[in-house]
JSON list of C-alpha atoms in Angstrom, two decimals:
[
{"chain": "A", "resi": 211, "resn": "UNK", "atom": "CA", "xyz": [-34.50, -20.03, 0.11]},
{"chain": "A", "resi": 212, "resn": "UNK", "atom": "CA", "xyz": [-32.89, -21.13, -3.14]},
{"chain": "A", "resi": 213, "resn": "UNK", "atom": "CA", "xyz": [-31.86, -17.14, -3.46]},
{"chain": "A", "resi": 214, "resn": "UNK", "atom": "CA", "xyz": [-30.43, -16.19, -0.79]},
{"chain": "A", "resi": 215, "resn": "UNK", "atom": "CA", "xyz": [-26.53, -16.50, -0.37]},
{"chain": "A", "resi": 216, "resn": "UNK", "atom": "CA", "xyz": [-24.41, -16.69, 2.70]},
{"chain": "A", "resi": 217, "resn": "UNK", "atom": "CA", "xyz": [-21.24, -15.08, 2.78]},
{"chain": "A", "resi": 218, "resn": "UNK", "atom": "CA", "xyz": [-18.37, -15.94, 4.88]},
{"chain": "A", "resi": 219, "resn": "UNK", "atom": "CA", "xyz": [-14.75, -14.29, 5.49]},
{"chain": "A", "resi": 220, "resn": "UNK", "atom": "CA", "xyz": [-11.22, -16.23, 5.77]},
{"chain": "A", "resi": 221, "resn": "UNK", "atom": "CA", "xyz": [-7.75, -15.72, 6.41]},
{"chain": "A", "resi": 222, "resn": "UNK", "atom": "CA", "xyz": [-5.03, -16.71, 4.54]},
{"chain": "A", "resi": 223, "resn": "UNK", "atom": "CA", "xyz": [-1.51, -17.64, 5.34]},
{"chain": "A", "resi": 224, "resn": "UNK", "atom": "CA", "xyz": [-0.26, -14.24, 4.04]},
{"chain": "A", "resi": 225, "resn": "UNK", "atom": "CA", "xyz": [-2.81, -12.61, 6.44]},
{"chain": "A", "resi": 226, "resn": "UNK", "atom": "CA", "xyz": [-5.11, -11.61, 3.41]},
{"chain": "A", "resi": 227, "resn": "UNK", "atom": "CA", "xyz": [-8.90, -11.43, 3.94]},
{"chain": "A", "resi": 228, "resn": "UNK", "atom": "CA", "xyz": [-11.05, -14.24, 1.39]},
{"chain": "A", "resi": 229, "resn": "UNK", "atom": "CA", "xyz": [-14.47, -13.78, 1.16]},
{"chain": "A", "resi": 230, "resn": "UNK", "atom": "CA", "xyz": [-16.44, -16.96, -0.19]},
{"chain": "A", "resi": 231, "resn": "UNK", "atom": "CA", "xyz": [-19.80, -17.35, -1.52]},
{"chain": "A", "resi": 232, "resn": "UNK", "atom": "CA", "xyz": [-22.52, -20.21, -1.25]},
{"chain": "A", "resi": 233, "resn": "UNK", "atom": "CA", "xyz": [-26.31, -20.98, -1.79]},
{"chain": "A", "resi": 234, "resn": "UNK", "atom": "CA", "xyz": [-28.51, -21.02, 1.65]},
{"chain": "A", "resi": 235, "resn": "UNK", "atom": "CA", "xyz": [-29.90, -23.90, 0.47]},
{"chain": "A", "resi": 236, "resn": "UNK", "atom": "CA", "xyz": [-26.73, -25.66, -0.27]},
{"chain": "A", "resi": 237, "resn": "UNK", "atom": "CA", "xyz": [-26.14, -25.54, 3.65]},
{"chain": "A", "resi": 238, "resn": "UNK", "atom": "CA", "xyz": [-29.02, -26.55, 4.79]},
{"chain": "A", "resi": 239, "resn": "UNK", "atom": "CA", "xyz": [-29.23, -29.96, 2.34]},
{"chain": "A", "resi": 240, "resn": "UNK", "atom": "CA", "xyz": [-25.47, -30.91, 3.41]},
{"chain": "A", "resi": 241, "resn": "UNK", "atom": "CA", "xyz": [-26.12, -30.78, 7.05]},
{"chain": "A", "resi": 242, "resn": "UNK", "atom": "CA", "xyz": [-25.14, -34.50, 7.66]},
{"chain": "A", "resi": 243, "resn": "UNK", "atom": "CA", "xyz": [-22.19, -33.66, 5.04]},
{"chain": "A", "resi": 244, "resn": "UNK", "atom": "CA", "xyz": [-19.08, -31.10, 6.24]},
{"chain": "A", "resi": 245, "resn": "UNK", "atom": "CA", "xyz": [-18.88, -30.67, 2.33]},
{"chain": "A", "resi": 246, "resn": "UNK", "atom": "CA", "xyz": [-20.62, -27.53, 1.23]},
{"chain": "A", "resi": 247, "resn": "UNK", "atom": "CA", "xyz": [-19.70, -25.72, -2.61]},
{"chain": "A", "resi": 248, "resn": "UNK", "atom": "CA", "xyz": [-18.10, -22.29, -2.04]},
{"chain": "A", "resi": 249, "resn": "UNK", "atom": "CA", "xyz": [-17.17, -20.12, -4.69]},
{"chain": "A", "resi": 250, "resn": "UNK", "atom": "CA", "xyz": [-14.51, -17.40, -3.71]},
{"chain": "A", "resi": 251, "resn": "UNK", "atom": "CA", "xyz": [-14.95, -13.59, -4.70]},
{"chain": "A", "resi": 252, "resn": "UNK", "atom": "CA", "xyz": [-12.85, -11.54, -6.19]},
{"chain": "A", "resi": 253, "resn": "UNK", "atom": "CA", "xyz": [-13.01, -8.26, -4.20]},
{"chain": "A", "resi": 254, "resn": "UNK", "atom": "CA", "xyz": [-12.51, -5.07, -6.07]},
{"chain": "A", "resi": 255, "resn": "UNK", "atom": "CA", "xyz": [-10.02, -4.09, -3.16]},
{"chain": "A", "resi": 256, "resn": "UNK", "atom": "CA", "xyz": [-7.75, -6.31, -1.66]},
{"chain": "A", "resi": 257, "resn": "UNK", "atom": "CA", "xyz": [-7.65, -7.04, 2.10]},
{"chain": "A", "resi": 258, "resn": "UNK", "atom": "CA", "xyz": [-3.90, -7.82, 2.29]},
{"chain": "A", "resi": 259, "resn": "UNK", "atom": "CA", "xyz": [-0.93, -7.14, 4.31]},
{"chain": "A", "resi": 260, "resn": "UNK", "atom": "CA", "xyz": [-0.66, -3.70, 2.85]},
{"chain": "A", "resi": 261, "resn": "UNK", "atom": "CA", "xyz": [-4.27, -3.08, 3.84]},
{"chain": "A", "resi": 262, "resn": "UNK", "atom": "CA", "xyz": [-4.10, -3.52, 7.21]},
{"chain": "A", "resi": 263, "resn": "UNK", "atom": "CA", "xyz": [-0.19, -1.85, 7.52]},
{"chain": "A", "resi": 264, "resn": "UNK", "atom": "CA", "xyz": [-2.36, 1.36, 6.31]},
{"chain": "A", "resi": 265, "resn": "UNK", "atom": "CA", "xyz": [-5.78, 0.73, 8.44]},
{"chain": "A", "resi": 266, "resn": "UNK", "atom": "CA", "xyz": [-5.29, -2.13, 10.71]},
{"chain": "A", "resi": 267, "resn": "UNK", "atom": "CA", "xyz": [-8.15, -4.29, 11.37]},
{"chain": "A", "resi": 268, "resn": "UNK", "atom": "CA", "xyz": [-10.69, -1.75, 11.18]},
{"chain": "A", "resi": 269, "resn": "UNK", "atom": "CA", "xyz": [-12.66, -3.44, 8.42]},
{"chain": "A", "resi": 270, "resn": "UNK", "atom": "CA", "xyz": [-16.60, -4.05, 8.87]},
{"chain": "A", "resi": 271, "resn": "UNK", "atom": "CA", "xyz": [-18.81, -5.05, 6.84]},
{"chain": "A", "resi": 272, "resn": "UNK", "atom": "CA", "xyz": [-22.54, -5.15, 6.45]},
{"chain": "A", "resi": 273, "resn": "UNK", "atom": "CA", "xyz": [-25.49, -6.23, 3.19]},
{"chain": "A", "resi": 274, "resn": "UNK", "atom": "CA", "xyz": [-28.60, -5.69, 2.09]},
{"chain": "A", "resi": 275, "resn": "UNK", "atom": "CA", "xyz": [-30.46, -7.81, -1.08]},
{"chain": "A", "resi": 276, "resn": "UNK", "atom": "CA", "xyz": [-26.52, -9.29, -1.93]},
{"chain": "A", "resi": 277, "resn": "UNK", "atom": "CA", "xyz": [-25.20, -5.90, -1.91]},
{"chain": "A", "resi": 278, "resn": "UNK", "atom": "CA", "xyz": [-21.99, -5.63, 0.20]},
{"chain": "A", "resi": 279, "resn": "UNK", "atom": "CA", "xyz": [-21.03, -2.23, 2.17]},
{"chain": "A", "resi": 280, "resn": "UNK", "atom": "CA", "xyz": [-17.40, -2.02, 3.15]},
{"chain": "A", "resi": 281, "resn": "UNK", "atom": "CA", "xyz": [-16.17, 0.46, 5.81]},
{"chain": "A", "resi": 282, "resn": "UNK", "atom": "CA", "xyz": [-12.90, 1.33, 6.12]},
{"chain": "A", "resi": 283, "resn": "UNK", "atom": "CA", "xyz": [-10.69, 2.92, 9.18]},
{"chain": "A", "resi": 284, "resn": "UNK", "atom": "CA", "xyz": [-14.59, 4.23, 10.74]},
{"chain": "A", "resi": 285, "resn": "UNK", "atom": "CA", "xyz": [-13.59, 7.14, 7.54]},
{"chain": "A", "resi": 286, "resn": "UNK", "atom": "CA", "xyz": [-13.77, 5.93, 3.84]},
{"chain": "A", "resi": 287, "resn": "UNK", "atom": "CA", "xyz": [-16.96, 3.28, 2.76]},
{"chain": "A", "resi": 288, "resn": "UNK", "atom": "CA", "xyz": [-18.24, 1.89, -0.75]},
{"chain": "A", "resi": 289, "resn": "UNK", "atom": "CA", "xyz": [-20.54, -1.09, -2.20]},
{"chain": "A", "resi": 290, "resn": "UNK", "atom": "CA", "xyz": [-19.80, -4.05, -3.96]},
{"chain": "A", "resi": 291, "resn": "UNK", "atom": "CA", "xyz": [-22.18, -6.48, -5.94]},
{"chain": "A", "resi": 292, "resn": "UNK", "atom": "CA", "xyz": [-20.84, -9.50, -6.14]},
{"chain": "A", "resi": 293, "resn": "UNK", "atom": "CA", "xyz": [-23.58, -11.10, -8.41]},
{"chain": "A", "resi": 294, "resn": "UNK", "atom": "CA", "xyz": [-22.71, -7.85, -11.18]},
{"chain": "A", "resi": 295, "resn": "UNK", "atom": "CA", "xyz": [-19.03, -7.61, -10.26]},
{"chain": "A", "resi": 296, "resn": "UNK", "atom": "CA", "xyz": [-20.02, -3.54, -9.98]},
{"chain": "A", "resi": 297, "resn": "UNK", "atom": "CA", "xyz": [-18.77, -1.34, -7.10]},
{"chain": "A", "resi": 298, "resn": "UNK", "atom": "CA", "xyz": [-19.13, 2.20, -6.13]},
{"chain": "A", "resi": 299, "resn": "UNK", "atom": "CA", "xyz": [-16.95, 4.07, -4.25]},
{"chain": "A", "resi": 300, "resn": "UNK", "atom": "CA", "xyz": [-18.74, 6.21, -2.08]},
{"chain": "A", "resi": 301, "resn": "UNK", "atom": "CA", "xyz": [-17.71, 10.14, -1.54]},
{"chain": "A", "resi": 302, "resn": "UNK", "atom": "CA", "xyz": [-16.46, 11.21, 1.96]},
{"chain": "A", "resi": 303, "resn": "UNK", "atom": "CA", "xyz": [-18.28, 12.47, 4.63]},
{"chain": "A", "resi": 304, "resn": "UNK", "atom": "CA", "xyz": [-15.76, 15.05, 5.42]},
{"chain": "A", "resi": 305, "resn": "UNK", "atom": "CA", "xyz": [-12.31, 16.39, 3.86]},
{"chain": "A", "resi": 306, "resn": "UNK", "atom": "CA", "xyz": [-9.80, 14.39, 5.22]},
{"chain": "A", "resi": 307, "resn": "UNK", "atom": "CA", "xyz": [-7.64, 17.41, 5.09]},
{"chain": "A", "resi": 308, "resn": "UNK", "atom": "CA", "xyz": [-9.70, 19.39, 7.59]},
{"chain": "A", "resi": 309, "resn": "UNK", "atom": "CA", "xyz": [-10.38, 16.02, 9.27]},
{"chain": "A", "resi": 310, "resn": "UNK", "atom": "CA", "xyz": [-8.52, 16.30, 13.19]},
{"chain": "A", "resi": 311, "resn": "UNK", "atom": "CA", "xyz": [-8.75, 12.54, 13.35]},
{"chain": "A", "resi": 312, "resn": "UNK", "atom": "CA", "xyz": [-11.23, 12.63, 16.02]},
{"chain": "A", "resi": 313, "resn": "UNK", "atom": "CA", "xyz": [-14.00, 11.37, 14.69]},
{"chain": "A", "resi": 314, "resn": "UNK", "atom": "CA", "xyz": [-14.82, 8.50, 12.70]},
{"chain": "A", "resi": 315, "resn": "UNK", "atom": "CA", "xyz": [-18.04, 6.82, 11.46]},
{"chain": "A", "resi": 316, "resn": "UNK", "atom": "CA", "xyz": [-20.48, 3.52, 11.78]},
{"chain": "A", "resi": 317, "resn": "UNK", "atom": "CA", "xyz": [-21.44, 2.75, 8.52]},
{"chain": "A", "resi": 318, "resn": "UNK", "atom": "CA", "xyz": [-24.82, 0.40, 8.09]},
{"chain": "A", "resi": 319, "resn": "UNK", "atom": "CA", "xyz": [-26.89, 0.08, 4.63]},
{"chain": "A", "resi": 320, "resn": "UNK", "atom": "CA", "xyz": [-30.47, -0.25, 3.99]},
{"chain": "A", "resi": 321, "resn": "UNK", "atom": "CA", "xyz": [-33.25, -0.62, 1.41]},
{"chain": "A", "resi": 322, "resn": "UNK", "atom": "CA", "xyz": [-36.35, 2.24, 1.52]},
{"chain": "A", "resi": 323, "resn": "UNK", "atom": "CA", "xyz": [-39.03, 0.11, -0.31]},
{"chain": "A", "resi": 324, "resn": "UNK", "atom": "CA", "xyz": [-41.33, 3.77, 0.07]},
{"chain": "A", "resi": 325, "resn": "UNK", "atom": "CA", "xyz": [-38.62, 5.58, -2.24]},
{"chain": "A", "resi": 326, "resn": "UNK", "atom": "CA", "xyz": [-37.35, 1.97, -4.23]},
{"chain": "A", "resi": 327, "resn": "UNK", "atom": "CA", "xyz": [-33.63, 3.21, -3.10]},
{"chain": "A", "resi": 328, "resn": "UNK", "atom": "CA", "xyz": [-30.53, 2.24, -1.32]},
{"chain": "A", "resi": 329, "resn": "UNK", "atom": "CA", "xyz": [-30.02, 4.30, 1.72]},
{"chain": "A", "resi": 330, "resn": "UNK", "atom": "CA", "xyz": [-26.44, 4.07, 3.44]},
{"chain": "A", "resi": 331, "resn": "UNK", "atom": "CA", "xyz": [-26.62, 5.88, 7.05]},
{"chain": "A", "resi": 332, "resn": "UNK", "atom": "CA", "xyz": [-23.54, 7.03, 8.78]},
{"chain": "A", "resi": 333, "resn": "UNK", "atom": "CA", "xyz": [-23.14, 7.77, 12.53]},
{"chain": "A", "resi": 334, "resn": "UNK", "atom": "CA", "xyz": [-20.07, 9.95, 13.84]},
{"chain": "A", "resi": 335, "resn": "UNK", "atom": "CA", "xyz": [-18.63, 7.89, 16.63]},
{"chain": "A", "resi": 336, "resn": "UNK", "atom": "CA", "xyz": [-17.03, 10.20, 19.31]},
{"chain": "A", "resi": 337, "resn": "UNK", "atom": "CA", "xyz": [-14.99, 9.98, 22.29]},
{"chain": "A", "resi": 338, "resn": "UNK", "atom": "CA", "xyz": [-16.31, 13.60, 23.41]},
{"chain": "A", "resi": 339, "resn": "UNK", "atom": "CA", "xyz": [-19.68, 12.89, 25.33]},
{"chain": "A", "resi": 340, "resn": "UNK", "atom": "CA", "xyz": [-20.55, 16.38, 25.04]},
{"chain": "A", "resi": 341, "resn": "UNK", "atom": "CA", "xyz": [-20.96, 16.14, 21.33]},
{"chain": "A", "resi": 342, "resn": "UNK", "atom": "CA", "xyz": [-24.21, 14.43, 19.60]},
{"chain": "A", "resi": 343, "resn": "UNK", "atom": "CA", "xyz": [-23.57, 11.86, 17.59]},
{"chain": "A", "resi": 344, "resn": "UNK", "atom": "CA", "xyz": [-24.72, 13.69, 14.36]},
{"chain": "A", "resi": 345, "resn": "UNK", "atom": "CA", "xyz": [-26.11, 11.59, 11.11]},
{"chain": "A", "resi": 346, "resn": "UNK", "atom": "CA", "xyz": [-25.93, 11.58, 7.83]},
{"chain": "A", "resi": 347, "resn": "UNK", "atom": "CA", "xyz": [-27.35, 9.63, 4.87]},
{"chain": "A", "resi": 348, "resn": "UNK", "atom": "CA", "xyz": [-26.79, 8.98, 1.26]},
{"chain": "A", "resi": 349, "resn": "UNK", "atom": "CA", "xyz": [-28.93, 7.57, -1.00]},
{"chain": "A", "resi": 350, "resn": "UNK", "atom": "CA", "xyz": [-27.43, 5.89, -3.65]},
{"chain": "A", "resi": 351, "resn": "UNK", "atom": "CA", "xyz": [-27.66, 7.74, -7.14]},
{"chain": "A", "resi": 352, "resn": "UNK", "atom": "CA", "xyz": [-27.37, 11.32, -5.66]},
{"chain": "A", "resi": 353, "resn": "UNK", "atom": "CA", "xyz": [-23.56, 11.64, -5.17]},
{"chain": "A", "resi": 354, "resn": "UNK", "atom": "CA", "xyz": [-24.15, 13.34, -1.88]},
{"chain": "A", "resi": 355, "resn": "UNK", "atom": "CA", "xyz": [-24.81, 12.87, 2.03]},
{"chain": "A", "resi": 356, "resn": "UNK", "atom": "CA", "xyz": [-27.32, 14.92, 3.78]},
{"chain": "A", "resi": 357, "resn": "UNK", "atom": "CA", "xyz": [-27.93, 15.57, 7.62]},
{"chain": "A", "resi": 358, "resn": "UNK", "atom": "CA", "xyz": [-30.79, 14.18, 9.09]},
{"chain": "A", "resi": 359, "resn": "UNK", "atom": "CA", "xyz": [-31.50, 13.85, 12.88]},
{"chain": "A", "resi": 360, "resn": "UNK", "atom": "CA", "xyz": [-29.01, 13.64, 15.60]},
{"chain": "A", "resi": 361, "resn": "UNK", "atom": "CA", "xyz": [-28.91, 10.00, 17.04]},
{"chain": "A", "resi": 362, "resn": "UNK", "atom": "CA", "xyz": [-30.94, 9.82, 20.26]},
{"chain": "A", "resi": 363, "resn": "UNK", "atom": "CA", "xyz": [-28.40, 8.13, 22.37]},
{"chain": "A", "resi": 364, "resn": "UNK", "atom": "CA", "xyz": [-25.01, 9.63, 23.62]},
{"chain": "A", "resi": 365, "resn": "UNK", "atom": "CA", "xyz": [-23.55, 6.03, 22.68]},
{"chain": "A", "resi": 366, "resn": "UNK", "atom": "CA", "xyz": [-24.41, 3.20, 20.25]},
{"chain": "A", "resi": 367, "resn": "UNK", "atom": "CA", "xyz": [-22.36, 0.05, 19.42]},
{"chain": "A", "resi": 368, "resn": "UNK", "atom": "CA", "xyz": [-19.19, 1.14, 17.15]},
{"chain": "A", "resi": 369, "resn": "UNK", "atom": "CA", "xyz": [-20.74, -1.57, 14.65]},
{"chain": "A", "resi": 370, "resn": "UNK", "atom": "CA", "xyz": [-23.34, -1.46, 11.52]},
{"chain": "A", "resi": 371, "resn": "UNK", "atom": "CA", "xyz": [-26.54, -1.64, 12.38]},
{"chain": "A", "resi": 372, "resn": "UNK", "atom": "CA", "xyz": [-28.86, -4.38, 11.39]},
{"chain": "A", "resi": 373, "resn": "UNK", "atom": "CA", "xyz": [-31.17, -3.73, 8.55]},
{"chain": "A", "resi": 374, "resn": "UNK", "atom": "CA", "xyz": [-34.88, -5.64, 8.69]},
{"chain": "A", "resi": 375, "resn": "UNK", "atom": "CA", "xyz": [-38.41, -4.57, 7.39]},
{"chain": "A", "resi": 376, "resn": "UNK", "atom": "CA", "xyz": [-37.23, -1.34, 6.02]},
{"chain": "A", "resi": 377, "resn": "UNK", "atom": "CA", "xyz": [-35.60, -0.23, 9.39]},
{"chain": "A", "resi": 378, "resn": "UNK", "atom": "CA", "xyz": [-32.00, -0.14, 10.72]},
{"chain": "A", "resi": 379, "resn": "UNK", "atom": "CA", "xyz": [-31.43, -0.97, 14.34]},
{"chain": "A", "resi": 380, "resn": "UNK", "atom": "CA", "xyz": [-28.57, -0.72, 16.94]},
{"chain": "A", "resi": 381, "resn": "UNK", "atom": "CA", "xyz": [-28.28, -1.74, 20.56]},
{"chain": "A", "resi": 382, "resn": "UNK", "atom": "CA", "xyz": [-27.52, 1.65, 22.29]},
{"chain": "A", "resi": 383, "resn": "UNK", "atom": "CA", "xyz": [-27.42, 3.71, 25.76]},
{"chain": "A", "resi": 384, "resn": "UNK", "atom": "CA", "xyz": [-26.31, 6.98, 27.30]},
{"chain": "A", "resi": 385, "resn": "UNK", "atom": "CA", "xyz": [-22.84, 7.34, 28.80]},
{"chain": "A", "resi": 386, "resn": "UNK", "atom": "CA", "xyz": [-24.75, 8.60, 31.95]},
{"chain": "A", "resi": 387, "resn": "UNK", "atom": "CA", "xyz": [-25.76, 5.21, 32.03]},
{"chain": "A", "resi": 388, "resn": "UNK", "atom": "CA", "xyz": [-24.19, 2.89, 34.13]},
{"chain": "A", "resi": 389, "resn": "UNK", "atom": "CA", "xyz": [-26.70, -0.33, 31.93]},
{"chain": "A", "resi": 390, "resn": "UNK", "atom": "CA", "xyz": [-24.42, -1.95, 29.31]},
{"chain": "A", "resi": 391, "resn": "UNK", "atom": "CA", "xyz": [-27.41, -1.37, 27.02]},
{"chain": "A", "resi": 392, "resn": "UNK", "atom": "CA", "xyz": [-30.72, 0.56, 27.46]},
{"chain": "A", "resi": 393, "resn": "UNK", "atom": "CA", "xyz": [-32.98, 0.57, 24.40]},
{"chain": "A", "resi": 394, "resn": "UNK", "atom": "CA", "xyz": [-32.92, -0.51, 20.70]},
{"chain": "A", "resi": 395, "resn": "UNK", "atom": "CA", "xyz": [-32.89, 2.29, 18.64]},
{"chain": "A", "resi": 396, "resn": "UNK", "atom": "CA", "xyz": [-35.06, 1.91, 14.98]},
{"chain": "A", "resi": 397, "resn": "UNK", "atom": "CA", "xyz": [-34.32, 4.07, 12.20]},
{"chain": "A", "resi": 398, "resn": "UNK", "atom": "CA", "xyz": [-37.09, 3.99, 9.35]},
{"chain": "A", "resi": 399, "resn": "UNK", "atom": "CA", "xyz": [-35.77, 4.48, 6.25]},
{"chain": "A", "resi": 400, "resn": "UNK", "atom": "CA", "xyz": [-38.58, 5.80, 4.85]},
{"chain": "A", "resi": 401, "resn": "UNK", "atom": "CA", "xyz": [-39.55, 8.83, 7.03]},
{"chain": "A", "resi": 402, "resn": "UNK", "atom": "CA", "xyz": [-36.08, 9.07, 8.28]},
{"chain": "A", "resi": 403, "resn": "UNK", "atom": "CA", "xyz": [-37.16, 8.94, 11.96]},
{"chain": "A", "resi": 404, "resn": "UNK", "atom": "CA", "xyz": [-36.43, 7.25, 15.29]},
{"chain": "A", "resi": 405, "resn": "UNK", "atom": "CA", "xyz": [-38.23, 4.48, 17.41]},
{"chain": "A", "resi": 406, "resn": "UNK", "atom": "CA", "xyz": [-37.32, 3.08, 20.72]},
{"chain": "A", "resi": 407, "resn": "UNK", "atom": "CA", "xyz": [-37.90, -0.22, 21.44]},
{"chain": "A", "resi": 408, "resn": "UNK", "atom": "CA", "xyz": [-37.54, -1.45, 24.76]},
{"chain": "A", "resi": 409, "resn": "UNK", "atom": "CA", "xyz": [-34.81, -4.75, 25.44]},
{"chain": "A", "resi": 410, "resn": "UNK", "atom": "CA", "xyz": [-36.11, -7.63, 26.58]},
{"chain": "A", "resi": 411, "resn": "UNK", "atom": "CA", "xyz": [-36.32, -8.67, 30.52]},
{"chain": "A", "resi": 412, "resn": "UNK", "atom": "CA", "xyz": [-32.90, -10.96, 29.82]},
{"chain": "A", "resi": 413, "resn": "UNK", "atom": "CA", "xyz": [-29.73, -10.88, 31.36]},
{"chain": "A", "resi": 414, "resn": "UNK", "atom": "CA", "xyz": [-27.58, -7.81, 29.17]},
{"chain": "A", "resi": 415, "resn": "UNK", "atom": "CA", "xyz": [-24.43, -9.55, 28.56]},
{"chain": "A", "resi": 416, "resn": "UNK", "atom": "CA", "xyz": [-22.53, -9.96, 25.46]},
{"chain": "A", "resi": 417, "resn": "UNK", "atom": "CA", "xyz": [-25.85, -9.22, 23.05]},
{"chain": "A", "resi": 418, "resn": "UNK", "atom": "CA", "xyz": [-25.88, -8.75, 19.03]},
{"chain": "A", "resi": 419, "resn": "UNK", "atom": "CA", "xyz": [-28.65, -8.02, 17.35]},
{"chain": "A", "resi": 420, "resn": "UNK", "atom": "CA", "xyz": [-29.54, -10.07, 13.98]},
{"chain": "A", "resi": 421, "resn": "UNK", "atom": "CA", "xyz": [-32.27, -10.85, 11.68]},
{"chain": "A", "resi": 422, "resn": "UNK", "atom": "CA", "xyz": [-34.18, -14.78, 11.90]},
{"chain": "A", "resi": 423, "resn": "UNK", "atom": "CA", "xyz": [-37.22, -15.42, 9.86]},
{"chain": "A", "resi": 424, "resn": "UNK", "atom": "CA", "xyz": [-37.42, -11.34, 8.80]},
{"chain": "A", "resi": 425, "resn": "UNK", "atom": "CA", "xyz": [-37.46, -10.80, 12.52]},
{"chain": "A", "resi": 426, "resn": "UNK", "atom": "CA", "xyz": [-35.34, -8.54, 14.58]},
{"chain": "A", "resi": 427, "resn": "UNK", "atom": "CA", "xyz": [-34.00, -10.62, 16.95]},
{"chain": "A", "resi": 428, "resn": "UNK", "atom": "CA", "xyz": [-31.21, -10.98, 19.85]},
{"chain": "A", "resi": 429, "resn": "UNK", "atom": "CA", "xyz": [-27.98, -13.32, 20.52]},
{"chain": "A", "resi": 430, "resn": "UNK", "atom": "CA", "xyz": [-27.38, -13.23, 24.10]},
{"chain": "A", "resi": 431, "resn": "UNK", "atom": "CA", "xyz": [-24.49, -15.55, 25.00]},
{"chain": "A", "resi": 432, "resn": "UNK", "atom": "CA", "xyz": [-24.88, -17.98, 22.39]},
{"chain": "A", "resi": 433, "resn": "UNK", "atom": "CA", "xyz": [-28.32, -18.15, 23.23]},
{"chain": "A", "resi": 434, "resn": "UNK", "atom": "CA", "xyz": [-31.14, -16.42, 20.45]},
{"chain": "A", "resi": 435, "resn": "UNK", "atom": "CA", "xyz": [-34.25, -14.68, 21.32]},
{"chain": "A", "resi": 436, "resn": "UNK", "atom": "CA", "xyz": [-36.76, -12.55, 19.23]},
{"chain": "A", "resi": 437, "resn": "UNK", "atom": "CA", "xyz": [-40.08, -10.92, 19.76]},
{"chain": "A", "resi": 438, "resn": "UNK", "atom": "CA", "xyz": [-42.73, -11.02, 16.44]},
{"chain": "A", "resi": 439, "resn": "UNK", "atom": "CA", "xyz": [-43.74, -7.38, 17.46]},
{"chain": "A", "resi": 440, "resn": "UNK", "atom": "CA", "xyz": [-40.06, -6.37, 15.65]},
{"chain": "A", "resi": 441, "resn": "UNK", "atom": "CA", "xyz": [-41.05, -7.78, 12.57]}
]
């Protein structure tokens, strides 16, 4: 537990986005004390006023092993390691010159432990439902993204995906569907392939998925559920 850090975002009074740093373990020993050391990081790119004049709040972000992905505007991404102060900047999926602004992109990183490489997979989010929502992926040290698979499901949450036991995993449904969600969708990193795993028998209202104890698992309404067959 000792090496594992928890990240956590603020706002400033000039509207500029802090990102500060502590141990897990720090957290958990201070839980009778509010107290807990933070160290803040110094971002490569700075969230300011500026930033969100240009892009607004369309900012996620998503990790893997420490290793921050940053996705700007659904259109631009790149990774930051905090721990060696590196970054890399990561090249487009499209020319934003030929770009008609109609399309934009869910970011979500990964680790393949088959291939011992960072995989970043990116999911065109459209508002046409007769397109598919095509994928791409880019492992880190090639300079390139290549097309794999189209995404199963006409719709998936416009959010990364959660990475756990070499797979990354979105809530997602069909627009023909009238269910808020229908399945879980699993990409493995490794063979680059799908997996649908069927949602619990639980009310479908406000759910995220997260990781607890290496486990896929569920937040339904403040409320957390997971099943040990996701690990």
């Amino acid at each position: 537990m000792s090496k594992k850090r928890l990240i956590v975002s603020s706002v400033n009074d000039p509207d500029e986005l802090l990102l500060w740093d502590s141990s897990i373990s720090s957290v958990f020993s201070n839980v009778s004390n509010s107290t807990v050391t933070q160290t803040q990081l110094n971002c490569p790119i700075s969230f300011n006023s500026l930033f969100r004049l240009l892009y607004g709040n369309n900012l996620e972000i998503c990790s893997c092993h420490g290793i921050l992905c940053f996705a700007i505007a659904g259109l631009y991404a790149f990774l930051w390691n905090p721990s060696l102060r590196r970054y890399n900047v990561l090249p487009p999926l499209e020319n934003p010159e030929e770009s008609d602004g109609s399309t934009s992109y869910v970011y979500s990183f990964g680790y393949d432990h088959f291939s011992n490489v960072y995989k970043v997979v990116a999911i065109s989010h459209l508002h046409d439902t007769n397109k598919k929502n095509e994928v791409s992926v880019h492992s880190m040290g090639t300079g390139y993204w290549r097309r794999i698979h189209n995404f199963p499901y006409s719709r998936s949450m416009p959010r990364p995906g959660v990475f756990v036991s070499g797979t990354v995993n979105w809530l997602a449904s069909d627009f023909s569907s009238s269910a808020t969600f229908c399945d879980i969708v699993s990409l493995d990193l490794e063979k680059e392939s799908y997996q649908q795993l069927s949602l619990p028998d639980f009310e479908k209202k406000s759910w995220t998925l997260g990781v607890f104890n290496d486990c896929l698992c569920i937040f339904a309404n403040g409320v957390m559920f997971y099943e040990g067959i996701w690990n």
